[in-house]
mmCIF file of C-alpha atoms in Angstrom:
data_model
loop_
_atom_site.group_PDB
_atom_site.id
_atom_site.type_symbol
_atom_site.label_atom_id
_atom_site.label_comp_id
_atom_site.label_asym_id
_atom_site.label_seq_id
_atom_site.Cartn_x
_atom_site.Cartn_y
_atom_site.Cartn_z
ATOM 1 C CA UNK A 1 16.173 21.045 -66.855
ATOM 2 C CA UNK A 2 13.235 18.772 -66.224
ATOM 3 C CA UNK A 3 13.607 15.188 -65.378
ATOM 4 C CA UNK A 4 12.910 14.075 -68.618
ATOM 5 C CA UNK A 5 15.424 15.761 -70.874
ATOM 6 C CA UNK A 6 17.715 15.047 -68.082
ATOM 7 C CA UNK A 7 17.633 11.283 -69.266
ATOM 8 C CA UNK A 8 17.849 12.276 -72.798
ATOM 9 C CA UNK A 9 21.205 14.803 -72.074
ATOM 10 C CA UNK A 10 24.159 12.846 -74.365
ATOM 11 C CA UNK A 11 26.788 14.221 -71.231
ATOM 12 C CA UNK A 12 24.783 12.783 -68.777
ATOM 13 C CA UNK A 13 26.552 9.420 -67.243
ATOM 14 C CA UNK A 14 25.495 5.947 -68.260
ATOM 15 C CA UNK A 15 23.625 4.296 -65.774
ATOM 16 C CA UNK A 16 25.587 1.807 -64.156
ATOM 17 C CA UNK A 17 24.809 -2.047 -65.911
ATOM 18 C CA UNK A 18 24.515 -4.412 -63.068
ATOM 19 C CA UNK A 19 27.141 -6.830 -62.662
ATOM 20 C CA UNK A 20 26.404 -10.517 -63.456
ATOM 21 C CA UNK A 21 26.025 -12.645 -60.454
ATOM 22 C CA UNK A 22 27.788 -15.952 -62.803
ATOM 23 C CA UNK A 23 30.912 -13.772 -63.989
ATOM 24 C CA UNK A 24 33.130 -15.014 -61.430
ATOM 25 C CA UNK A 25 36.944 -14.762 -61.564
ATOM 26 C CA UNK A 26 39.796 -17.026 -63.010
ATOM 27 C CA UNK A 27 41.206 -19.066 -60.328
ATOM 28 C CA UNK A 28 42.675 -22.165 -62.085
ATOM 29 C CA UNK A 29 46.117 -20.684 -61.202
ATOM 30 C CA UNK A 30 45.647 -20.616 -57.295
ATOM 31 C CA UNK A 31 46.837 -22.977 -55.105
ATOM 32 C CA UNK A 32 44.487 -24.917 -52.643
ATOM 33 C CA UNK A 33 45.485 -26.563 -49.342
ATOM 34 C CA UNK A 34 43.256 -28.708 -47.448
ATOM 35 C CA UNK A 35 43.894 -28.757 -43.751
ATOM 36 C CA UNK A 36 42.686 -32.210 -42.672
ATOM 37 C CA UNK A 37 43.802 -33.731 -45.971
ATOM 38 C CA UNK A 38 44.203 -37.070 -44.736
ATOM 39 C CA UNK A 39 40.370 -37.701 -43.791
ATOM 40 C CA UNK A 40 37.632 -38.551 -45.929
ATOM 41 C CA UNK A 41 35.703 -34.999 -46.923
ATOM 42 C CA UNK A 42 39.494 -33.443 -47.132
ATOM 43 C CA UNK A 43 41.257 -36.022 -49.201
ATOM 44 C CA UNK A 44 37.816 -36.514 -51.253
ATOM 45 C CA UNK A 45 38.281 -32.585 -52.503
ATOM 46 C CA UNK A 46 41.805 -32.480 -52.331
ATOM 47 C CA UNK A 47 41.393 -35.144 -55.355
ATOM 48 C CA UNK A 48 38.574 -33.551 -57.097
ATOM 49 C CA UNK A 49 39.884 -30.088 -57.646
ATOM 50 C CA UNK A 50 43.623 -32.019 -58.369
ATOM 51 C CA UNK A 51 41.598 -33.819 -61.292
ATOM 52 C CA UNK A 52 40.091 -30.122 -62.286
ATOM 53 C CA UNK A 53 44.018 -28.987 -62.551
ATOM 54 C CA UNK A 54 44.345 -27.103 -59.492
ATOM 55 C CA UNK A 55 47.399 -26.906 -57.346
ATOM 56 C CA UNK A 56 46.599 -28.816 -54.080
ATOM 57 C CA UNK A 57 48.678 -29.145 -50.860
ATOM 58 C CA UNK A 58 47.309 -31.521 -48.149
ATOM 59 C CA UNK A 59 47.904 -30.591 -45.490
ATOM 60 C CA UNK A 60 48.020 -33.196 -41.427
ATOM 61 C CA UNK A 61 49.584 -32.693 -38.112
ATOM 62 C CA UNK A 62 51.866 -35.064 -39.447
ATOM 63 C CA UNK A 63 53.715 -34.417 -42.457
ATOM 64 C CA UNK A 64 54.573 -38.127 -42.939
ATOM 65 C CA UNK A 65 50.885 -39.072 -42.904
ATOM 66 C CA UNK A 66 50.215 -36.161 -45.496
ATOM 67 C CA UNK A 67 53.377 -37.219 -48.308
ATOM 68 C CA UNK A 68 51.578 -40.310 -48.165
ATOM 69 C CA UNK A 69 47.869 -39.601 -48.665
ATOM 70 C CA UNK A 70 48.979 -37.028 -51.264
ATOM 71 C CA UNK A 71 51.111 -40.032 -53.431
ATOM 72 C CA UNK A 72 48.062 -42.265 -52.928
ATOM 73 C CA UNK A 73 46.442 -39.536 -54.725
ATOM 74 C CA UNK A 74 48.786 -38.645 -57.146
ATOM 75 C CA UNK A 75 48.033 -36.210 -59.904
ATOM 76 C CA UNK A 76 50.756 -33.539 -58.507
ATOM 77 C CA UNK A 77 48.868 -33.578 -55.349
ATOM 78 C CA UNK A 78 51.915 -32.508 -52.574
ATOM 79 C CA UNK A 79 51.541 -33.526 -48.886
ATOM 80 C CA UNK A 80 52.931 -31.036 -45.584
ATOM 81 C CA UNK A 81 52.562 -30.354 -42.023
ATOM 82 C CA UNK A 82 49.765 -28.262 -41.564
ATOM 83 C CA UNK A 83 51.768 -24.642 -41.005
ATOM 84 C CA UNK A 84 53.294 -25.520 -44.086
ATOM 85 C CA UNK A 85 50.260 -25.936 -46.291
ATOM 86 C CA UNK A 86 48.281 -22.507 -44.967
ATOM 87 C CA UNK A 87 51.655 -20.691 -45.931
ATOM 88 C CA UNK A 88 52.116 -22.063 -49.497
ATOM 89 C CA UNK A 89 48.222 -21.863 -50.133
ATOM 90 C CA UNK A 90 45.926 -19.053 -51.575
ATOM 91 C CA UNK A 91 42.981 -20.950 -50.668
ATOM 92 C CA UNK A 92 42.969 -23.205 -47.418
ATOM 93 C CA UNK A 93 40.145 -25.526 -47.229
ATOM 94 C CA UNK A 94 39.342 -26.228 -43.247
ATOM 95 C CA UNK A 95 38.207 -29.773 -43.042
ATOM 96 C CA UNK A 96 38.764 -31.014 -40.142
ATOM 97 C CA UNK A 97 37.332 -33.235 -37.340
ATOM 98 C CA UNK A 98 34.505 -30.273 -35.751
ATOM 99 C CA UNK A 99 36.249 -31.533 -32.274
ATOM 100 C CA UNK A 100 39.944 -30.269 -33.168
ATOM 101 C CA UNK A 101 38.446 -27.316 -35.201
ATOM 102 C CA UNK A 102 39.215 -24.085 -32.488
ATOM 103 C CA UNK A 103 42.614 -26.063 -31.509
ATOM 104 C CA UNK A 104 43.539 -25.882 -34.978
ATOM 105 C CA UNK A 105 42.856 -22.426 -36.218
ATOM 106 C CA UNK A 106 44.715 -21.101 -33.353
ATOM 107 C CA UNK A 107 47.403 -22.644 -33.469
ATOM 108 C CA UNK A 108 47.505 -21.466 -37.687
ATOM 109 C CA UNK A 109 46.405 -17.750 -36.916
ATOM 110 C CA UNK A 110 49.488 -16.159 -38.232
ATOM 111 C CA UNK A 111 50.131 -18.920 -41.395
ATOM 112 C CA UNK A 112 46.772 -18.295 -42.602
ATOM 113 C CA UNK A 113 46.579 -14.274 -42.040
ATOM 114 C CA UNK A 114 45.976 -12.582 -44.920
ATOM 115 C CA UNK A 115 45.013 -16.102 -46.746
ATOM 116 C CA UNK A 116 41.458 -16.893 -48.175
ATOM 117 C CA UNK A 117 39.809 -19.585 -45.329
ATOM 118 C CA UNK A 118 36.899 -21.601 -46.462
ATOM 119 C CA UNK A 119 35.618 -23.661 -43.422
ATOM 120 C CA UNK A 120 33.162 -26.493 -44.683
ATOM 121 C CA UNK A 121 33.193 -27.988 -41.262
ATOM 122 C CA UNK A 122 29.894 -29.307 -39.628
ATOM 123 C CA UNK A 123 29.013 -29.240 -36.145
ATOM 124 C CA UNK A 124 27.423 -32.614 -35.600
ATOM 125 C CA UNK A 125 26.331 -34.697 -32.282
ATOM 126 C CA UNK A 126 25.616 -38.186 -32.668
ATOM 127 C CA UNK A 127 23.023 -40.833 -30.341
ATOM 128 C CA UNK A 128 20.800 -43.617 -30.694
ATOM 129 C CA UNK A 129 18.604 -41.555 -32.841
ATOM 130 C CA UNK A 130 20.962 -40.484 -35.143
ATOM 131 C CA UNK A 131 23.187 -36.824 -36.156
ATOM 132 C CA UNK A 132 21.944 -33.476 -34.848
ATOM 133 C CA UNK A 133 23.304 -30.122 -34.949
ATOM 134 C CA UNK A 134 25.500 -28.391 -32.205
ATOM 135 C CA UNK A 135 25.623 -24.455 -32.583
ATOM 136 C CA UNK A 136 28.825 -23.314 -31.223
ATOM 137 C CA UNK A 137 28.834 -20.710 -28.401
ATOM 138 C CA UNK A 138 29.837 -17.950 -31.745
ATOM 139 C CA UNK A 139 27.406 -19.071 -34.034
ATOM 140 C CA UNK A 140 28.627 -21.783 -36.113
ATOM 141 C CA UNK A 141 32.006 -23.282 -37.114
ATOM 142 C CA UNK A 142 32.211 -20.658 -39.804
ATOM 143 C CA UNK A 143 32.014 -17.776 -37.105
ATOM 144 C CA UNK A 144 34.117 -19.701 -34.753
ATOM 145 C CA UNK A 145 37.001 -19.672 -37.634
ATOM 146 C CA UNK A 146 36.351 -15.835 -38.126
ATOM 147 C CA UNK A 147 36.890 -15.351 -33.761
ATOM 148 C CA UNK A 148 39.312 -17.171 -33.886
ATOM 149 C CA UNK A 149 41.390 -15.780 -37.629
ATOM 150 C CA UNK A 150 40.788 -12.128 -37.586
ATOM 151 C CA UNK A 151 43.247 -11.463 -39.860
ATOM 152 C CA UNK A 152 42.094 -14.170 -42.431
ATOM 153 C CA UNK A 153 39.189 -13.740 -44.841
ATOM 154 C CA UNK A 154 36.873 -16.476 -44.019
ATOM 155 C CA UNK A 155 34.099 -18.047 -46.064
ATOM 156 C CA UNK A 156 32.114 -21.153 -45.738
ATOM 157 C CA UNK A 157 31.281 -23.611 -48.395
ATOM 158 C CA UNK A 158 31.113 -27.472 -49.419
ATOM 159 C CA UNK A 159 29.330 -28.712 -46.323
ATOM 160 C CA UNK A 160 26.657 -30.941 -48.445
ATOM 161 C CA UNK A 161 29.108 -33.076 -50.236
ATOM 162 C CA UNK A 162 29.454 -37.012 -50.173
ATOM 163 C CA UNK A 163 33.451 -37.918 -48.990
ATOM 164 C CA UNK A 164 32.425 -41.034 -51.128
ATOM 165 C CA UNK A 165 31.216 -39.875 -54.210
ATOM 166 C CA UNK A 166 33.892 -37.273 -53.894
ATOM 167 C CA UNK A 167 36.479 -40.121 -54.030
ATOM 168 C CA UNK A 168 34.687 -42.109 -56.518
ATOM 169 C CA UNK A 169 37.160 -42.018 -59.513
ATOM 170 C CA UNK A 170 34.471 -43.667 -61.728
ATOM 171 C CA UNK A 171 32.552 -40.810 -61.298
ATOM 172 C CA UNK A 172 33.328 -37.548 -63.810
ATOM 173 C CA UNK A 173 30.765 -35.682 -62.631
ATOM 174 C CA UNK A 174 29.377 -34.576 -58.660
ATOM 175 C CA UNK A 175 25.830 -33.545 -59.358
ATOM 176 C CA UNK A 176 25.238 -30.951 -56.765
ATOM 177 C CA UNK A 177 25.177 -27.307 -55.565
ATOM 178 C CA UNK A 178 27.945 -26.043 -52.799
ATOM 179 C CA UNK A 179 26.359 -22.931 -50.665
ATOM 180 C CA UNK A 180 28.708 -20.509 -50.489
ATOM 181 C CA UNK A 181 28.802 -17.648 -47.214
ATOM 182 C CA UNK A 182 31.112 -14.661 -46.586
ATOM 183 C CA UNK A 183 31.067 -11.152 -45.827
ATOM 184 C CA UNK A 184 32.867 -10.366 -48.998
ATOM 185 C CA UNK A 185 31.691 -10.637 -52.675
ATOM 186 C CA UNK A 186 35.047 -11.159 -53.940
ATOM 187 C CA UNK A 187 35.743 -13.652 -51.784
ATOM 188 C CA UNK A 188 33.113 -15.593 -52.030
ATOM 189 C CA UNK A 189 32.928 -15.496 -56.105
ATOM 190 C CA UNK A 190 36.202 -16.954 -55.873
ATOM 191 C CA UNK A 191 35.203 -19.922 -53.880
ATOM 192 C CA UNK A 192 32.221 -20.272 -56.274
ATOM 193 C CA UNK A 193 34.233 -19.924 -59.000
ATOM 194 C CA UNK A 194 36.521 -23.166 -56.980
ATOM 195 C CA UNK A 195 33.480 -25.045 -57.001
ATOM 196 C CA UNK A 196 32.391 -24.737 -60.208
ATOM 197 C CA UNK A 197 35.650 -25.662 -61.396
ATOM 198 C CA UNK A 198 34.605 -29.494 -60.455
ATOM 199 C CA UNK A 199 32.357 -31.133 -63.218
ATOM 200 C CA UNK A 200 29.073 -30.896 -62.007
ATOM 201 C CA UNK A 201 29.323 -28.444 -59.410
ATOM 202 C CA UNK A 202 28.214 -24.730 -59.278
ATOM 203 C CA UNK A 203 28.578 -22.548 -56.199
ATOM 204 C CA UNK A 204 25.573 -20.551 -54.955
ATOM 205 C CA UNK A 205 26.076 -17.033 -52.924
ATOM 206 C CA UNK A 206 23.936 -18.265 -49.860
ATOM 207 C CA UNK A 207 24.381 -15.235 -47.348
ATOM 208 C CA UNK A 208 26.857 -13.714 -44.698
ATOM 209 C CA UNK A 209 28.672 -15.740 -42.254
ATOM 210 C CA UNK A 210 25.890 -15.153 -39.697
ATOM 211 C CA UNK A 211 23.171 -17.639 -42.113
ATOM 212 C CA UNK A 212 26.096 -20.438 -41.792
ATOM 213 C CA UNK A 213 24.769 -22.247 -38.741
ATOM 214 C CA UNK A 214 21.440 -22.975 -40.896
ATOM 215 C CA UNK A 215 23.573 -24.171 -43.600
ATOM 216 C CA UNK A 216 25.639 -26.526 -41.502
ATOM 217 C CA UNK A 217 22.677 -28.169 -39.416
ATOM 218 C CA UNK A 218 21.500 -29.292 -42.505
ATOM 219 C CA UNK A 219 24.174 -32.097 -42.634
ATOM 220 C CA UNK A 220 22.626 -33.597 -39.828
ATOM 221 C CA UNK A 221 19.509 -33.750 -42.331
ATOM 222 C CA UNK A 222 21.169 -35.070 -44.984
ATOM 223 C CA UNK A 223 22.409 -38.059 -43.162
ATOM 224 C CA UNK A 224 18.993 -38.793 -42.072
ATOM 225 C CA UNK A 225 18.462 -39.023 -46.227
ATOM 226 C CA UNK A 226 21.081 -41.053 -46.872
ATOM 227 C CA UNK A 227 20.650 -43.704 -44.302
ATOM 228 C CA UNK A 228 16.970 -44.417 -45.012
ATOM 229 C CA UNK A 229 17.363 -44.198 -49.124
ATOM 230 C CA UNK A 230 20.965 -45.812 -49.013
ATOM 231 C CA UNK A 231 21.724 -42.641 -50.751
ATOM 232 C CA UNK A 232 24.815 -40.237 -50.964
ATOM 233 C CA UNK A 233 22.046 -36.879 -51.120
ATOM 234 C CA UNK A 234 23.500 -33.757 -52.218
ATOM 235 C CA UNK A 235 21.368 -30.200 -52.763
ATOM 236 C CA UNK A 236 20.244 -28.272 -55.754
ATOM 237 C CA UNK A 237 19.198 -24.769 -55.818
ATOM 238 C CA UNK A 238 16.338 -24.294 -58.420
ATOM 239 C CA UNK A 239 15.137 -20.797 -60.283
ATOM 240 C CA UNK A 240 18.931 -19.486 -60.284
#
């Protein structure tokens, strides 16, 4: 049989339509927890996805200090010690301080096995000239959390966003793009899919863990924006 009645044979399989890269999954019904809760970029996305409808659980070293930031919150939001929160969560949102980061994980690696990790923290240095990127002795904070969780699926994500338009309650809508790295598609369509469950938002797949030091220097950019147009600068990706 030549090739071309091959393609006309009625038994022969249907070639395979490629999947699209925007149908991403249904997560309204999973439950996020924000480790470092009680700071700025934490409590500023803990409230954003609680005013989407998701399930959040802040999550502190102290308990105490995480009730409370999760009543000034409100909207269901539910404050815990930080073992607690990785265990009740199918998401956990890493956001804390990048100098507590290692010292953190580790001390979580068996509450957050098996759990979905998305580290947005940034590796930043600070002077008399301003921010600039550190790169970790694994790569980036993103490949630190993957040393350091082996049995955790980590990702990387929101690293570009404003703590104070995030806590802006006037605002309905955060006009920006979150780059999204993992090693695995269905993990990271599920934290685009968490992004683009905030108004405004829309996750992009931006490459494997390994591209994440790129996508966290570029905080140290964005600063540089922000302080000389009094700005809060987010990113958008054009042509997709």
């Amino acid at each position: 049989m030549t090739s071309s009645s091959a393609s006309q044979d009625p038994t022969a399989p249907a070639a395979k339509t490629p999947k699209d890269p925007w149908d991403l999954p249904d997560v309204s019904g999973l439950v996020v927890g924000v480790l470092g809760g009680t700071g700025e970029q934490g409590r500023g996305l803990a409230y954003r996805f609680a005013r989407a409808g998701q399930k959040v659980i802040i999550g502190s070293r102290s308990a105490d200090r995480a009730r409370d930031a999760a009543a000034e919150l409100g909207r269901g939001v539910e404050g815990a010690d930080n073992a607690e929160t990785a265990r009740r969560s199918d998401v956990v949102i890493v956001a804390v301080p990048w100098d507590g980061h290692a010292e953190t994980l580790e001390s979580l690696r068996e509450e957050l096995a098996g759990k979905l990790v998305v580290d947005c923290v940034n590796p930043l240095g600070f002077d008399k000239k301003g921010a600039y990127a550190l790169k970790p002795e694994e790569g980036s904070a993103a490949e630190q959390a993957a040393a350091l969780l082996p049995d955790s699926r980590v990702t990387a994500a929101f690293h570009h966003l404003s703590a104070v338009l995030l806590q802006d309650a006037s605002l309905d809508e955060i006009d920006t793009d979150v780059m999204v790295l993992g090693e695995e598609r269905a993990d990271v369509e599920t934290v685009q899919a968490l992004a683009g469950r905030i108004p405004g938002m829309r996750g992009v797949f931006a490459g494997r863990l390994r591209n994440a030091h790129q996508v966290e220097s570029l905080v140290a950019n964005l600063i540089s924006v922000n302080r000389r147009y009094k700005a809060h600068a987010g990113l958008r990706v054009t042509d997709v």
